[in-house]
Amino acid sequence: MKKKINARMVLVAVLGIVATMVLLTAVFYEVFKKQMVDDLRIYALLLRGGADREQLLQADGDILAGKVRITYLDAWGEVLYDNQADSTDMENHSQRPEVQAAMETGEGQAVRRSATLDKSTFYYAVKLEDGSILRVSVEAESLYSILGSAMPSLIWICAVLVLLSLLLAHYLTRSLMEPIEKLAEHLDDGTEITHYEELEPFIRTIQKQHQDIMENAKLRQEFTANVTHELKTPLTSISGYAELIETGMASGDDIVRFSRGIHQNAQRLLTLINDIIRLSELDDSQEELATERLNLYELAATCVEMLGVSAEKHQVSLQMEGSAGYVMGDRIMLEELLYNLCDNAIRYNNENGLVQVQVRQEGKKVVLMVRDTGIGIPKEHQDRIFERFYRVDKSRSKSTGGTGLGLAIVKHIIARHHAELKMESQPGEGTTIWVTFAAAE
Ligand code: ADP
């Protein structure tokens, strides 16, 4: 990129320099030409105005000898006198443009290039009172020969300018690229790079994206480490139980006990794997939601019914309240959300506790509330329980079949449905979670 910018700058500079040189030469030549014709005109007019033409011709002939050629023609274009050639040898001049113009209008001018192209002759003709024509002319170098003679100096100047532009382009490219190079070096530490105001939003976006990428990579790494650890524990148990049975050290009762252990741990593995797969599916934001118009109340009531047995086992009573509330959502995801919230409300409850599930429509919103009279969540953990594998009390979570992924799944589902989450919890008193959806038409 640096090389490209550099090369382009140099190219633009060289083109600019060459074009300026050529154009300037042409402009100067035009000025020079005009000056030449003006001078000739003054000579011609001076000569015409002279009292005694013969005398004047003589005098000017002396003064301008060799420089200005003076030709005197009669009214028909025949050469009467020429200070640089023999007039008798010269042909009739009536067809020359400057002579023709002078015959018609009184004055005429022309520039003619000589055969070798390196010289131009400037002519100026004026008509005298008696109809005769006085023509003055001067020879000068043509544009080509001026260019030719100026070429060595032009080439030198060009070379110096190109060299200067090379240096300048190099310096400019470097200073242009500096903030970008600096940005690449300081992507991590968020150093302020304030070279160009216009680059600021771009730099900030890149830095933000980079931080997000790093954060994501860190989270993924942590997640992988956690997954490995979580899977290892039940597998170690299974392996241990199986080994005991294998060695024949276990008696009949033990075999039943160990088999139960194997079964429970295998179940736990399955639950874990299911949750992990579910999370990675939800992570893939490309996956389309199968949205349909759903009555959230109906879904919640079904969930409450399904969890009846579990509630009984935990000696918790379950209550369903509210009325129909329609939302646009993915049925499977909403069922998962309800299941996870209600399951937690039961599992983290106390004996004889209560779980209230409520769905109600409030204007253009449908609010789901899951309230329990359980153990509650201390303030410092409240933000973190939605992280993967984060558990306030690991042993209680495990003993009730928790994976630490339920609320992470809930958070994802809420985000995918553009719903809002609110939580209030008091240790020892209980927890309430509200999820607010936009009501379907
Ligand atoms: P788990 O499978 O461990 O229940 P979750 O992601 O569902 O995982 O919840 C994370 C943690 O949040 C739980 O381990 C528990 O400590 C806490 N938690 C979740 N819901 C409740 C609740 N209703 N009452 C008290 N603590 C809860």
PDB file of C-alpha atoms and ligand atoms in Angstrom, residues 344-345 347-348 372 375-377 385 390-393 397 402-408 431, ligand 1:
ATOM      1  CA  ASN A 344     -34.619 -22.920  38.462  1.00  0.00           C
ATOM      2  CA  ALA A 345     -37.481 -21.457  40.515  1.00  0.00           C
ATOM      3  CA  ARG A 347     -34.721 -26.217  42.195  1.00  0.00           C
ATOM      4  CA  TYR A 348     -33.511 -23.174  44.123  1.00  0.00           C
ATOM      5  CA  ASP A 372     -40.134 -17.931  43.689  1.00  0.00           C
ATOM      6  CA  ILE A 375     -32.948 -19.016  48.450  1.00  0.00           C
ATOM      7  CA  GLY A 376     -32.438 -15.862  46.395  1.00  0.00           C
ATOM      8  CA  ILE A 377     -29.238 -14.644  44.765  1.00  0.00           C
ATOM      9  CA  ILE A 385     -25.431 -15.953  36.734  1.00  0.00           C
ATOM     10  CA  TYR A 390     -21.479 -19.653  36.444  1.00  0.00           C
ATOM     11  CA  ARG A 391     -23.137 -21.061  39.565  1.00  0.00           C
ATOM     12  CA  VAL A 392     -23.587 -19.458  42.963  1.00  0.00           C
ATOM     13  CA  ASP A 393     -23.579 -22.784  44.775  1.00  0.00           C
ATOM     14  CA  SER A 397     -26.691 -26.870  41.205  1.00  0.00           C
ATOM     15  CA  GLY A 402     -27.974 -28.226  36.888  1.00  0.00           C
ATOM     16  CA  THR A 403     -25.339 -27.603  34.236  1.00  0.00           C
ATOM     17  CA  GLY A 404     -24.746 -23.892  34.800  1.00  0.00           C
ATOM     18  CA  LEU A 405     -25.842 -23.268  31.216  1.00  0.00           C
ATOM     19  CA  GLY A 406     -29.609 -22.787  31.653  1.00  0.00           C
ATOM     20  CA  LEU A 407     -29.549 -19.015  32.155  1.00  0.00           C
ATOM     21  CA  ALA A 408     -26.927 -18.537  29.417  1.00  0.00           C
ATOM     22  CA  THR A 431     -36.209 -14.242  43.158  1.00  0.00           C
TER      23      THR A 431
HETATM   24  P1  ADP B   1     -27.867 -24.250  36.771  1.00  0.00           P
HETATM   25  O1  ADP B   1     -27.903 -25.345  35.825  1.00  0.00           O
HETATM   26  O2  ADP B   1     -26.712 -24.331  37.705  1.00  0.00           O
HETATM   27  O3  ADP B   1     -29.144 -24.002  37.459  1.00  0.00           O
HETATM   28  P2  ADP B   1     -28.361 -21.721  35.466  1.00  0.00           P
HETATM   29  O4  ADP B   1     -27.619 -21.077  34.380  1.00  0.00           O
HETATM   30  O5  ADP B   1     -29.791 -22.034  35.261  1.00  0.00           O
HETATM   31  O6  ADP B   1     -27.519 -22.982  35.857  1.00  0.00           O
HETATM   32  O7  ADP B   1     -28.253 -20.767  36.727  1.00  0.00           O
HETATM   33  C1  ADP B   1     -27.003 -20.302  37.146  1.00  0.00           C
HETATM   34  C2  ADP B   1     -26.949 -20.098  38.635  1.00  0.00           C
HETATM   35  O8  ADP B   1     -27.832 -19.051  39.024  1.00  0.00           O
HETATM   36  C3  ADP B   1     -27.421 -21.265  39.411  1.00  0.00           C
HETATM   37  O9  ADP B   1     -26.376 -22.185  39.641  1.00  0.00           O
HETATM   38  C4  ADP B   1     -27.897 -20.659  40.714  1.00  0.00           C
HETATM   39  O10 ADP B   1     -26.799 -20.470  41.586  1.00  0.00           O
HETATM   40  C5  ADP B   1     -28.417 -19.307  40.293  1.00  0.00           C
HETATM   41  N1  ADP B   1     -29.887 -19.258  40.113  1.00  0.00           N
HETATM   42  C6  ADP B   1     -30.581 -19.361  38.988  1.00  0.00           C
HETATM   43  N2  ADP B   1     -31.902 -19.251  39.198  1.00  0.00           N
HETATM   44  C7  ADP B   1     -32.068 -19.070  40.524  1.00  0.00           C
HETATM   45  C8  ADP B   1     -33.203 -18.845  41.364  1.00  0.00           C
HETATM   46  N3  ADP B   1     -34.447 -18.834  40.887  1.00  0.00           N
HETATM   47  N4  ADP B   1     -32.966 -18.693  42.677  1.00  0.00           N
HETATM   48  C9  ADP B   1     -31.714 -18.688  43.179  1.00  0.00           C
HETATM   49  N5  ADP B   1     -30.602 -18.878  42.436  1.00  0.00           N
HETATM   50  C10 ADP B   1     -30.772 -19.070  41.116  1.00  0.00           C
END
